[in-house]
Short mmCIF file of C-alpha atoms in Angstrom, two decimals:
data_model
loop_
_atom_site.label_atom_id
_atom_site.label_comp_id
_atom_site.label_asym_id
_atom_site.label_seq_id
_atom_site.Cartn_x
_atom_site.Cartn_y
_atom_site.Cartn_z
CA MET C 1 -3.53 -11.07 -41.32
CA HIS C 2 -2.58 -10.62 -37.71
CA HIS C 3 -0.01 -8.04 -36.51
CA HIS C 4 2.42 -8.28 -33.58
CA ARG C 5 4.44 -5.05 -32.78
CA THR C 6 7.55 -5.98 -30.88
CA SER C 7 9.26 -2.57 -30.96
CA ARG C 8 7.61 0.94 -31.41
CA TYR C 9 9.35 3.57 -33.48
CA ARG C 10 10.62 6.54 -31.54
CA ALA C 11 13.20 9.31 -32.13
CA LEU C 12 16.19 8.96 -29.87
CA HIS C 13 18.25 11.85 -28.56
CA PRO C 14 21.61 11.42 -30.31
CA SER C 15 23.51 11.21 -27.06
CA LEU C 16 21.21 9.68 -24.56
CA GLY C 17 19.52 6.85 -26.38
CA PRO C 18 16.57 5.19 -24.65
CA SER C 19 15.07 7.19 -21.72
CA ARG C 20 15.55 6.02 -18.16
CA TRP C 21 11.98 4.94 -17.89
CA GLN C 22 12.31 2.84 -21.05
CA ARG C 23 15.49 1.22 -19.61
CA LEU C 24 13.64 0.60 -16.33
CA GLN C 25 10.89 -1.10 -18.27
CA GLN C 26 13.34 -3.25 -20.20
CA ARG C 27 15.40 -4.35 -17.18
CA SER C 28 13.09 -4.71 -14.34
CA GLY C 29 9.69 -6.22 -13.43
CA ILE C 30 7.53 -3.08 -13.09
CA ALA C 31 4.49 -5.03 -12.11
CA LEU C 32 6.41 -6.91 -9.36
CA LEU C 33 7.77 -3.75 -7.95
CA VAL C 34 4.36 -2.04 -7.96
CA LEU C 35 2.80 -4.92 -6.07
CA ALA C 36 5.68 -5.00 -3.62
CA GLY C 37 5.32 -1.20 -3.20
CA LEU C 38 1.64 -1.59 -2.47
CA VAL C 39 2.24 -4.22 0.16
CA LEU C 40 5.07 -2.27 1.79
CA GLY C 41 2.97 0.90 1.70
CA ALA C 42 0.09 -0.82 3.50
CA LEU C 43 2.75 -2.17 6.12
CA LEU C 44 4.25 1.32 6.42
CA ILE C 45 0.91 2.85 7.15
CA ALA C 46 -0.30 0.10 9.45
CA VAL C 47 2.91 -0.17 11.59
CA PRO C 48 2.83 3.55 12.79
CA ARG C 49 -0.82 3.41 13.41
CA TYR C 50 -0.56 0.24 15.46
CA TYR C 51 2.38 1.73 17.38
CA ARG C 52 0.26 4.88 18.14
CA LEU C 53 -2.73 2.70 19.26
CA ASP C 54 -0.46 0.58 21.47
CA GLN C 55 1.23 3.63 23.02
CA VAL C 56 -2.29 5.11 23.84
CA ASP C 57 -3.26 1.88 25.47
CA LYS C 58 -0.09 1.73 27.50
CA GLY C 59 -0.49 5.43 28.35
CA ARG C 60 -3.96 4.87 29.73
CA GLN C 61 -2.91 1.91 31.66
CA ALA C 62 0.04 3.80 33.18
CA TYR C 63 -2.34 6.72 33.92
CA MET C 64 -4.76 4.37 35.72
CA GLU C 65 -1.87 2.98 37.80
CA ALA C 66 -0.60 6.47 38.75
CA HIS C 67 -3.98 7.75 39.72
CA TRP C 68 -5.60 4.70 41.31
CA VAL C 69 -5.54 6.44 44.69
CA ASP C 70 -7.69 9.15 43.33
CA PHE C 71 -10.19 6.64 41.83
CA GLU C 72 -10.44 5.01 45.36
CA ALA C 73 -10.87 8.36 46.95
CA VAL C 74 -13.81 9.23 44.96
CA GLU C 75 -15.43 5.87 45.22
CA ARG C 76 -14.71 5.80 48.97
CA HIS C 77 -16.38 9.22 49.54
CA TRP C 78 -19.38 8.04 47.50
CA LYS C 79 -19.85 5.19 49.87
CA SER C 80 -18.93 7.01 53.09
CA LEU C 81 -21.44 7.88 55.77
CA PRO C 82 -20.22 10.44 58.44
CA VAL C 83 -21.63 10.28 61.95
CA LEU C 84 -24.90 12.15 62.50
CA GLN C 85 -26.83 12.86 65.57
CA SER C 86 -30.62 12.97 65.72
CA ILE C 87 -32.59 15.29 63.52
CA ARG C 88 -35.30 17.57 65.09
CA THR C 89 -35.84 20.42 62.75
CA GLY C 90 -33.49 19.62 59.97
CA ASP C 91 -31.62 22.83 60.37
CA GLU C 92 -29.19 22.07 63.06
CA PRO C 93 -25.54 22.92 62.69
CA ASP C 94 -24.42 19.38 62.67
CA VAL C 95 -26.90 18.70 60.02
CA ARG C 96 -25.71 21.58 57.93
CA GLN C 97 -22.07 20.29 58.27
CA PHE C 98 -23.19 16.81 57.26
CA LEU C 99 -24.92 18.14 54.11
CA ALA C 100 -21.91 20.33 53.26
CA ASP C 101 -19.59 17.30 53.50
CA GLN C 102 -21.94 15.17 51.48
CA PRO C 103 -23.15 17.24 48.39
CA LEU C 104 -24.87 14.07 46.85
CA VAL C 105 -27.09 13.15 49.78
CA VAL C 106 -30.80 13.61 48.72
CA ALA C 107 -32.67 11.81 51.57
CA LEU C 108 -32.29 10.30 55.08
CA LEU C 109 -34.31 8.07 57.30
CA ASP C 110 -33.97 7.52 61.00
CA ARG C 111 -34.47 3.85 61.63
CA PHE C 112 -35.40 4.15 65.23
CA GLU C 113 -37.13 7.41 65.88
CA GLU C 114 -40.54 7.00 64.17
CA ARG C 115 -38.79 6.17 60.87
CA ASN C 116 -39.21 9.76 59.71
CA LEU C 117 -37.98 10.46 56.16
CA TRP C 118 -36.11 13.74 55.49
CA ILE C 119 -35.49 15.19 51.97
CA ARG C 120 -32.73 17.53 51.21
CA ASP C 121 -33.71 21.17 50.58
CA GLY C 122 -30.61 23.03 49.84
CA GLN C 123 -28.31 23.05 52.90
CA ARG C 124 -31.11 21.81 55.35
CA LEU C 125 -33.45 18.80 55.62
CA ALA C 126 -37.22 19.08 55.35
CA ARG C 127 -40.29 16.83 55.43
CA PRO C 128 -41.25 15.49 51.95
CA LYS C 129 -44.22 16.91 50.22
CA ASP C 130 -44.37 14.78 47.15
CA PRO C 131 -46.12 11.47 47.79
CA ALA C 132 -44.61 9.85 44.77
CA LEU C 133 -41.18 10.75 45.77
CA VAL C 134 -41.88 9.50 49.32
CA GLN C 135 -43.15 6.19 47.96
CA GLN C 136 -40.10 5.72 45.71
CA TYR C 137 -37.45 6.57 48.39
CA LEU C 138 -39.24 4.48 50.99
CA GLY C 139 -39.45 1.59 48.64
CA TRP C 140 -35.73 1.68 47.95
CA MET C 141 -34.92 1.91 51.66
CA ALA C 142 -37.19 -1.10 52.36
CA HIS C 143 -35.41 -3.19 49.78
CA ALA C 144 -31.97 -2.05 51.04
CA GLU C 145 -32.99 -3.23 54.63
CA THR C 146 -34.09 -6.41 53.27
CA ALA C 147 -30.85 -6.96 51.45
CA GLN C 148 -28.90 -6.50 54.62
CA ARG C 149 -25.92 -4.93 52.77
CA PHE C 150 -24.07 -1.72 53.56
CA GLU C 151 -24.74 -0.46 50.19
CA TRP C 152 -27.52 -1.24 47.70
CA ASN C 153 -28.21 0.02 44.14
CA PRO C 154 -31.70 0.19 42.76
CA PRO C 155 -32.20 -2.21 39.69
CA ARG C 156 -33.50 -1.07 36.44
CA GLU C 157 -37.07 -1.85 37.03
CA GLN C 158 -37.15 0.15 40.30
CA ASP C 159 -35.37 3.26 39.02
CA PRO C 160 -37.02 5.57 36.45
CA ASP C 161 -33.81 7.34 36.08
CA PHE C 162 -31.79 4.19 35.36
CA GLY C 163 -28.70 4.86 33.13
CA LYS C 164 -29.12 8.70 33.63
CA VAL C 165 -28.46 9.07 37.37
CA ALA C 166 -26.35 6.84 39.57
CA THR C 167 -28.05 5.90 42.82
CA VAL C 168 -26.80 4.18 46.10
CA ILE C 169 -28.62 3.56 49.51
CA LEU C 170 -26.19 3.32 52.34
CA LEU C 171 -27.03 1.62 55.71
CA SER C 172 -25.65 2.18 59.15
CA ASP C 173 -26.87 1.25 62.61
CA ARG C 174 -29.21 4.14 62.69
CA TRP C 175 -29.62 5.72 59.32
CA LEU C 176 -30.56 4.92 55.82
CA VAL C 177 -29.05 7.49 53.42
CA ILE C 178 -29.83 7.95 49.67
CA LYS C 179 -27.13 9.42 47.34
CA ARG C 180 -27.64 10.40 43.79
CA TRP C 181 -24.96 11.29 41.13
CA ARG C 182 -26.33 13.36 38.30
CA PRO C 183 -23.59 13.95 35.72
CA GLY C 184 -23.12 17.60 35.04
CA SER C 185 -24.83 18.88 38.08
CA PRO C 186 -23.17 21.40 40.62
CA GLU C 187 -23.59 18.79 43.41
CA VAL C 188 -21.18 16.48 41.55
CA GLU C 189 -18.73 19.37 41.08
CA ARG C 190 -18.67 20.02 44.78
CA GLU C 191 -18.37 16.27 45.56
CA LEU C 192 -15.27 15.85 43.40
CA GLY C 193 -13.81 18.93 45.01
CA ILE C 194 -14.11 17.28 48.44
CA ALA C 195 -13.08 13.88 47.41
CA LEU C 196 -9.91 14.87 45.34
CA ALA C 197 -8.71 17.47 48.00
CA PRO C 198 -6.15 18.56 48.79
CA HIS C 199 -4.36 17.95 45.47
CA GLN C 200 -6.56 17.90 42.34
CA THR C 201 -4.40 15.88 39.85
CA LEU C 202 -7.16 14.81 37.42
CA ARG C 203 -10.74 15.26 36.31
CA MET C 204 -13.27 12.55 36.79
CA GLY C 205 -16.86 11.50 35.77
CA LEU C 206 -19.25 8.68 35.30
CA ALA C 207 -20.04 7.05 31.88
CA ARG C 208 -22.18 4.15 30.84
CA GLU C 209 -20.22 1.13 29.74
CA SER C 210 -22.15 1.11 26.46
CA ASP C 211 -21.47 4.97 25.81
CA LEU C 212 -17.73 4.31 25.67
CA GLU C 213 -18.16 2.31 22.44
CA ARG C 214 -20.52 4.85 20.78
CA GLY C 215 -19.31 7.15 18.01
CA ASP C 216 -22.16 9.74 18.14
CA LEU C 217 -21.53 11.22 21.62
CA LYS C 218 -21.27 15.01 21.85
CA LEU C 219 -18.96 17.02 24.01
CA GLN C 220 -20.79 18.63 26.94
CA PRO C 221 -19.92 22.12 28.20
CA TRP C 222 -19.92 21.00 31.79
CA GLY C 223 -17.09 18.42 30.76
CA ALA C 224 -14.56 21.10 29.95
CA GLU C 225 -12.01 22.87 32.20
CA PRO C 226 -12.18 24.45 34.75
CA ASN C 227 -14.77 21.92 35.94
CA LEU C 228 -13.46 18.83 37.71
CA GLN C 229 -16.09 16.63 36.26
CA VAL C 230 -15.85 15.29 32.66
CA ASP C 231 -18.41 14.05 30.11
CA PRO C 232 -18.51 10.57 28.65
CA GLN C 233 -17.23 11.84 25.23
CA ARG C 234 -14.00 13.13 26.74
CA ILE C 235 -13.53 9.97 28.78
CA ALA C 236 -13.79 7.77 25.60
CA THR C 237 -11.60 9.93 23.34
CA LEU C 238 -8.98 11.77 25.26
CA PRO C 239 -5.72 9.93 24.90
CA LEU C 240 -4.45 10.55 28.57
CA GLY C 241 -7.20 9.05 30.57
CA THR C 242 -8.94 5.82 31.45
CA ALA C 243 -12.12 4.23 32.76
CA THR C 244 -12.64 1.43 35.09
CA LYS C 245 -15.79 -0.71 35.82
CA THR C 246 -17.11 -0.44 39.30
CA ASN C 247 -20.24 -1.79 41.22
CA ALA C 248 -20.45 1.05 43.69
CA PHE C 249 -22.47 3.21 41.23
CA GLY C 250 -24.81 0.47 40.12
CA ASP C 251 -25.19 -1.69 37.07
CA GLY C 252 -23.36 -0.52 33.80
CA TRP C 253 -21.51 2.57 35.19
CA ASN C 254 -17.76 3.15 34.75
CA LEU C 255 -15.70 5.68 36.76
CA GLY C 256 -13.42 7.55 34.43
CA GLY C 257 -10.58 9.99 34.84
CA VAL C 258 -8.67 12.20 32.43
CA GLY C 259 -5.74 14.58 32.65
CA PHE C 260 -5.89 18.28 32.46
CA ASP C 261 -5.57 20.06 29.16
CA ALA C 262 -1.86 20.90 29.68
CA GLU C 263 -1.11 17.21 30.27
CA GLN C 264 -3.20 16.22 27.32
CA LYS C 265 -1.19 18.58 25.03
CA ALA C 266 2.16 17.34 26.31
CA PHE C 267 0.99 13.79 25.89
CA ARG C 268 -0.13 14.35 22.31
CA LYS C 269 2.97 16.13 21.37
CA LYS C 270 5.12 13.24 22.67
CA LEU C 271 2.90 10.79 20.98
CA LYS C 272 3.16 12.72 17.69
CA GLN C 273 6.98 12.90 17.83
CA GLN C 274 7.08 9.13 18.39
CA TYR C 275 4.57 8.45 15.65
CA TRP C 276 6.63 10.48 12.98
CA MET C 277 9.85 8.90 14.18
CA ILE C 278 8.44 5.40 13.71
CA SER C 279 6.95 6.51 10.36
CA GLY C 280 10.36 7.67 9.24
CA ILE C 281 12.08 4.46 10.29
CA SER C 282 9.36 2.36 8.70
CA ALA C 283 9.75 4.47 5.48
CA LEU C 284 13.59 3.93 5.47
CA VAL C 285 13.12 0.31 5.94
CA GLY C 286 10.45 0.06 3.24
CA VAL C 287 12.48 1.95 0.77
CA ALA C 288 15.50 -0.29 1.54
CA ILE C 289 13.52 -3.41 1.09
CA LEU C 290 12.00 -2.13 -2.10
CA LEU C 291 15.30 -1.04 -3.45
CA GLY C 292 16.75 -4.39 -2.58
CA LEU C 293 13.96 -6.11 -4.38
CA TRP C 294 14.43 -3.93 -7.44
CA LEU C 295 18.25 -4.39 -7.45
CA ARG C 296 17.87 -8.16 -6.96
CA HIS C 297 15.30 -8.41 -9.77
CA ARG C 298 17.38 -6.23 -11.94
CA THR C 299 20.47 -8.12 -11.44
CA ARG C 300 18.75 -11.39 -12.22
CA ARG C 301 16.99 -9.93 -15.23
CA LYS C 302 20.11 -8.52 -16.56
CA ALA C 303 21.91 -11.98 -16.10
CA VAL C 304 19.17 -13.62 -18.05
CA LEU C 305 19.19 -10.96 -20.75
CA ASP C 306 22.93 -11.07 -21.17
CA ALA C 307 22.85 -14.79 -21.47
CA ASP C 308 20.02 -14.54 -24.11
CA ARG C 309 21.88 -11.80 -25.96
CA LEU C 310 25.13 -13.72 -25.97
CA ALA C 311 23.41 -16.84 -27.36
CA SER C 312 21.70 -14.57 -29.96
CA MET C 313 24.91 -13.04 -31.07
CA THR C 314 26.52 -16.62 -31.38
CA HIS C 315 23.64 -17.77 -33.43
CA SER C 316 23.89 -14.73 -35.73
CA LEU C 317 27.49 -15.72 -36.49
CA LYS C 318 26.48 -19.00 -38.11
CA THR C 319 25.62 -17.73 -41.51
CA PRO C 320 28.60 -15.38 -42.04
CA LEU C 321 30.92 -18.19 -40.71
CA ALA C 322 29.36 -20.70 -43.16
CA ILE C 323 29.82 -18.20 -46.05
CA LEU C 324 33.36 -17.48 -44.98
CA LYS C 325 34.17 -21.24 -44.78
CA PHE C 326 32.68 -21.87 -48.24
CA ARG C 327 34.89 -19.14 -49.75
CA CYS C 328 37.91 -20.34 -47.96
CA ASP C 329 37.32 -23.95 -49.19
CA SER C 330 36.98 -22.67 -52.85
CA LEU C 331 40.34 -20.97 -52.48
CA ARG C 332 41.96 -23.84 -50.81
CA LEU C 333 40.85 -26.23 -53.58
CA GLY C 334 42.15 -23.89 -56.29
CA ARG C 335 39.02 -23.95 -58.27
CA LEU C 336 38.95 -20.18 -59.00
CA SER C 337 40.83 -18.21 -61.49
CA PRO C 338 43.38 -15.58 -60.18
CA ASP C 339 40.93 -12.71 -60.95
CA ARG C 340 38.07 -14.55 -59.18
CA ALA C 341 40.43 -15.50 -56.35
CA ASP C 342 41.31 -11.87 -55.69
CA GLU C 343 37.57 -11.05 -55.74
CA GLU C 344 36.83 -13.83 -53.32
CA LEU C 345 39.66 -12.54 -51.09
CA LEU C 346 38.02 -9.18 -50.92
CA LYS C 347 34.72 -10.58 -50.13
CA ILE C 348 36.33 -12.69 -47.26
CA GLY C 349 37.69 -9.45 -45.98
CA GLU C 350 34.20 -7.99 -46.07
CA GLU C 351 32.79 -10.94 -44.34
CA VAL C 352 35.38 -10.57 -41.57
CA ASP C 353 34.32 -7.01 -41.12
CA HIS C 354 30.70 -8.08 -41.13
CA LEU C 355 31.54 -10.71 -38.27
CA THR C 356 33.28 -7.91 -36.36
CA THR C 357 30.19 -5.75 -36.71
CA ILE C 358 27.99 -8.44 -35.43
CA ILE C 359 30.24 -9.04 -32.54
CA GLU C 360 30.38 -5.28 -31.61
CA THR C 361 26.63 -4.89 -32.00
CA GLY C 362 26.04 -7.99 -29.74
CA LEU C 363 28.53 -6.66 -27.12
CA ARG C 364 26.95 -3.19 -27.19
CA VAL C 365 23.53 -4.71 -26.55
CA ILE C 366 24.79 -6.84 -23.81
CA ARG C 367 26.48 -3.86 -22.22
CA GLY C 368 23.14 -1.93 -22.51
CA GLY C 369 24.47 0.98 -24.45
CA GLY C 370 22.42 3.48 -26.46
CA ALA C 371 22.43 4.00 -30.19
CA SER C 372 25.39 2.30 -31.90
CA GLY C 373 26.99 5.24 -33.51
CA PRO C 374 26.50 7.95 -36.06
CA PRO C 375 23.87 7.34 -38.67
CA GLY C 376 24.53 6.88 -42.32
CA GLN C 377 22.63 6.95 -45.51
CA ALA C 378 20.73 3.76 -46.43
CA THR C 379 20.40 4.04 -50.15
CA PRO C 380 19.06 1.69 -52.85
CA ALA C 381 22.56 0.83 -53.82
CA TRP C 382 23.41 0.02 -50.20
CA PHE C 383 20.42 -2.38 -49.95
CA GLU C 384 21.56 -4.11 -53.16
CA GLU C 385 25.10 -4.57 -51.77
CA VAL C 386 23.73 -5.95 -48.51
CA VAL C 387 21.69 -8.73 -50.02
CA ASP C 388 24.10 -9.50 -52.79
CA ASP C 389 25.93 -11.96 -50.76
CA LEU C 390 22.71 -14.03 -50.12
CA ARG C 391 21.91 -14.38 -53.77
CA PRO C 392 23.87 -17.77 -54.14
CA GLY C 393 21.66 -19.05 -51.31
CA PHE C 394 18.45 -18.09 -53.28
CA GLU C 395 19.87 -19.68 -56.35
CA MET C 396 20.59 -23.02 -54.63
CA GLU C 397 17.15 -23.00 -53.17
CA GLY C 398 15.47 -22.05 -56.49
CA ARG C 399 13.96 -19.07 -54.82
CA LEU C 400 13.47 -15.40 -56.19
CA LEU C 401 14.67 -12.42 -54.39
CA ASP C 402 12.66 -9.44 -55.65
CA LEU C 403 14.00 -5.93 -54.70
CA ARG C 404 11.51 -3.01 -54.83
CA LEU C 405 13.64 -0.05 -53.64
CA ALA C 406 12.35 3.44 -53.59
CA GLU C 407 14.48 6.44 -54.36
CA ALA C 408 14.02 7.66 -50.76
CA THR C 409 16.72 6.88 -48.29
CA GLY C 410 16.82 6.34 -44.54
CA ARG C 411 19.22 7.34 -41.67
CA ALA C 412 20.45 4.77 -39.20
CA PRO C 413 23.77 3.29 -38.01
CA LEU C 414 24.58 1.23 -41.01
CA PRO C 415 26.36 -1.75 -39.35
CA SER C 416 23.27 -2.38 -37.06
CA LEU C 417 20.93 -1.88 -40.02
CA ARG C 418 22.92 -4.33 -42.18
CA SER C 419 22.54 -6.98 -39.46
CA ALA C 420 18.85 -6.32 -39.27
CA VAL C 421 18.21 -6.56 -42.88
CA LEU C 422 20.40 -9.63 -43.33
CA THR C 423 18.45 -11.30 -40.40
CA LEU C 424 15.07 -10.53 -41.91
CA VAL C 425 16.10 -11.77 -45.48
CA GLU C 426 17.95 -14.95 -44.04
CA ASN C 427 14.75 -15.62 -41.93
CA ALA C 428 12.55 -15.37 -45.12
CA LEU C 429 15.01 -17.70 -47.01
CA GLY C 430 15.30 -20.30 -44.33
CA HIS C 431 11.74 -20.43 -42.91
CA GLY C 432 9.56 -19.22 -45.68
CA LYS C 433 8.63 -20.31 -49.21
CA GLY C 434 8.20 -18.86 -52.66
CA ARG C 435 9.30 -15.33 -53.67
CA VAL C 436 11.00 -13.07 -50.93
CA THR C 437 10.37 -9.41 -51.48
CA LEU C 438 12.41 -6.56 -50.07
CA GLU C 439 10.72 -3.19 -50.57
CA THR C 440 11.25 0.26 -49.09
CA TRP C 441 9.32 3.44 -49.12
CA ARG C 442 9.01 6.64 -47.20
CA ALA C 443 5.98 7.39 -45.02
CA ARG C 444 6.33 11.01 -43.66
CA ARG C 445 9.29 11.10 -41.36
CA ARG C 446 9.78 7.41 -41.43
CA PHE C 447 11.65 5.05 -43.79
CA CYS C 448 9.93 1.75 -44.15
CA ILE C 449 11.75 -1.53 -44.93
CA ARG C 450 9.58 -4.61 -45.42
CA VAL C 451 10.54 -8.23 -46.07
CA THR C 452 7.80 -10.62 -47.15
CA ASP C 453 7.57 -14.25 -48.28
CA GLU C 454 4.86 -16.62 -49.62
CA GLY C 455 5.02 -19.36 -46.94
CA GLU C 456 2.33 -21.07 -44.98
CA GLY C 457 2.10 -18.22 -42.51
CA LEU C 458 1.75 -18.47 -38.74
CA GLU C 459 -0.98 -18.65 -36.20
CA PRO C 460 -1.51 -15.68 -33.72
CA HIS C 461 0.06 -17.47 -30.84
CA GLN C 462 3.09 -18.34 -32.92
CA LEU C 463 3.37 -14.80 -34.21
CA LYS C 464 3.52 -13.43 -30.56
CA ALA C 465 6.33 -16.02 -29.76
CA LEU C 466 8.61 -14.49 -32.43
CA GLY C 467 11.58 -12.53 -31.09
CA LYS C 468 11.50 -14.39 -27.70
CA PRO C 469 14.74 -16.24 -26.85
CA PHE C 470 14.60 -20.11 -27.25
CA GLN C 471 11.03 -20.06 -28.75
CA ARG C 472 10.86 -22.48 -31.66
CA LEU C 473 7.63 -22.95 -33.75
CA ARG C 474 5.91 -26.38 -33.73
CA THR C 475 3.00 -27.62 -35.74
CA GLN C 476 0.16 -28.79 -33.58
CA GLY C 477 -0.12 -32.56 -33.61
CA ARG C 478 3.43 -33.13 -35.14
CA GLU C 479 6.33 -34.13 -33.03
CA GLY C 480 9.70 -32.25 -33.54
CA PHE C 481 10.44 -28.91 -34.90
CA LEU C 482 9.86 -27.47 -38.32
CA ARG C 483 13.30 -25.76 -38.58
CA GLU C 484 16.59 -26.04 -36.95
CA GLY C 485 17.74 -23.28 -34.77
CA GLN C 486 16.27 -21.59 -31.67
CA GLY C 487 14.93 -18.18 -33.01
CA LEU C 488 17.72 -16.28 -31.58
CA GLY C 489 18.38 -14.28 -34.67
CA LEU C 490 15.08 -12.51 -34.39
CA SER C 491 15.58 -12.29 -30.58
CA LEU C 492 18.72 -10.20 -31.16
CA LEU C 493 17.04 -8.08 -33.82
CA VAL C 494 14.14 -7.36 -31.40
CA GLN C 495 16.70 -6.12 -28.72
CA VAL C 496 18.62 -4.01 -31.30
CA ALA C 497 15.37 -2.48 -32.73
CA GLU C 498 14.40 -1.56 -29.16
CA GLN C 499 17.70 -0.02 -28.33
CA GLU C 500 18.06 1.85 -31.69
CA GLY C 501 14.56 3.30 -31.47
CA TRP C 502 13.29 1.47 -34.69
CA GLY C 503 9.84 0.24 -35.15
CA LEU C 504 9.56 -3.53 -35.70
CA THR C 505 6.32 -5.30 -36.58
CA PHE C 506 5.61 -8.84 -37.55
CA SER C 507 2.52 -9.81 -39.58
CA SER C 508 1.25 -13.18 -40.69
CA GLY C 509 -1.77 -15.44 -40.93
CA PRO C 510 -2.46 -19.07 -42.01
CA GLY C 511 -1.78 -19.25 -45.77
CA GLU C 512 -0.80 -15.56 -45.90
CA GLY C 513 2.88 -15.77 -45.74
CA PHE C 514 5.13 -13.71 -43.29
CA SER C 515 5.99 -10.02 -43.40
CA ALA C 516 8.43 -8.05 -41.18
CA LEU C 517 8.29 -4.19 -41.17
CA LEU C 518 11.20 -2.31 -40.03
CA GLU C 519 10.76 1.52 -39.55
CA ILE C 520 13.84 3.88 -39.26
CA ARG C 521 14.23 7.62 -39.55
CA ALA C 522 13.92 9.04 -43.02
CA SER C 523 16.59 11.24 -44.45
#
């Protein structure tokens, strides 16, 4: 036999009824709200991050535009070649001044006086003593002259330090000069001090274009303040800074500049404030959207539930109205003795009270209230009185109603419990076959009420459909419905059981009949 639990038994607070979380589960689509929350959460995280990245890009672009003159000054000094007279000993005053103004010069060649090559030795020039170095420098100068350009950079195959040291050969009418930029060297520090004078508004350095995309670069000590030159890692990661591609330093080199630490701190602080402001606005928008979705879904859900409950209540009135009409007709036709007529009038009054109870219960369910009222004692005599009005229906159908009532009693709002028991017994009479059994017993703190019949039973998928509004059972391969009605009596019962905190379980199987178990609080 298959089982389908539609409501789980739980003890309710006498004044609060179902918890807020349970009401939330009843009236809103939790899964939809969670999904919407996840999507909104992702957007709320992405929007501030995108804004921060966009502000960093705009800040770097603005920084480049503000310091373009400094970039040009460094590049212009790198390519400049002051006037120099002839060299005799390499220690002349004008030579010393030339070398002081050009810290990155490493070699000179006089193109007209015996083409002598001079190598820098501190603050003077000297004759080279390393044949390999002489051959390398002369080779570069020869290619520079052949190229007939004012500036020439050695290609990868001719420079053993390619990618580590930037090199340029400058040509003038008389001189060939070799300059080399070795990142982190004191010569570069002096070069930047001269090029950025008199106002040093930023720090600069060279970085390979490929290095700017790497994530494994390390900070270099020479790239920190008070040095003017900066290492590639700081160029790539500091928010206030930029790098521009240039051909003046050779293939693949970028000239970068960054702000001083005080500027970086101020920029980060401003960026952080803007980030949290945008995050706060995004969070408020997200919460408003989520709340709107939740309220919209709750409103639509409540409208559907109210319509279903109203239809359920209307359906529940059919049987009491039919009984009331039958008794009224009996009185109108005068078929009853005076004593029996008085008895029927009393029963008509009871039926009117029962109708009132059904209507009040249905309206309370539609309004979404808690428990229906103070609990009463559900005794064996009370159960016999409840089902007594249904005995004529069993006699007309030739069916047997078997009561197996325990001495134990239960506690529940009696009007709601009466409607529940009548619904279960009527359902067994109208949709089942054979004997209908109503039995009660106590199981620890629960009082159990079970109604069973000996009908054909239901398939598992039919069992799960019980209690859903407008669900009618259909036999596979047969057109039409087995029974009249729309299953709204059980639908209202499921909603009342959930609201009262009762347990309700349906059990059935092909050829095994149908059973409904109602669990309430024991006395």
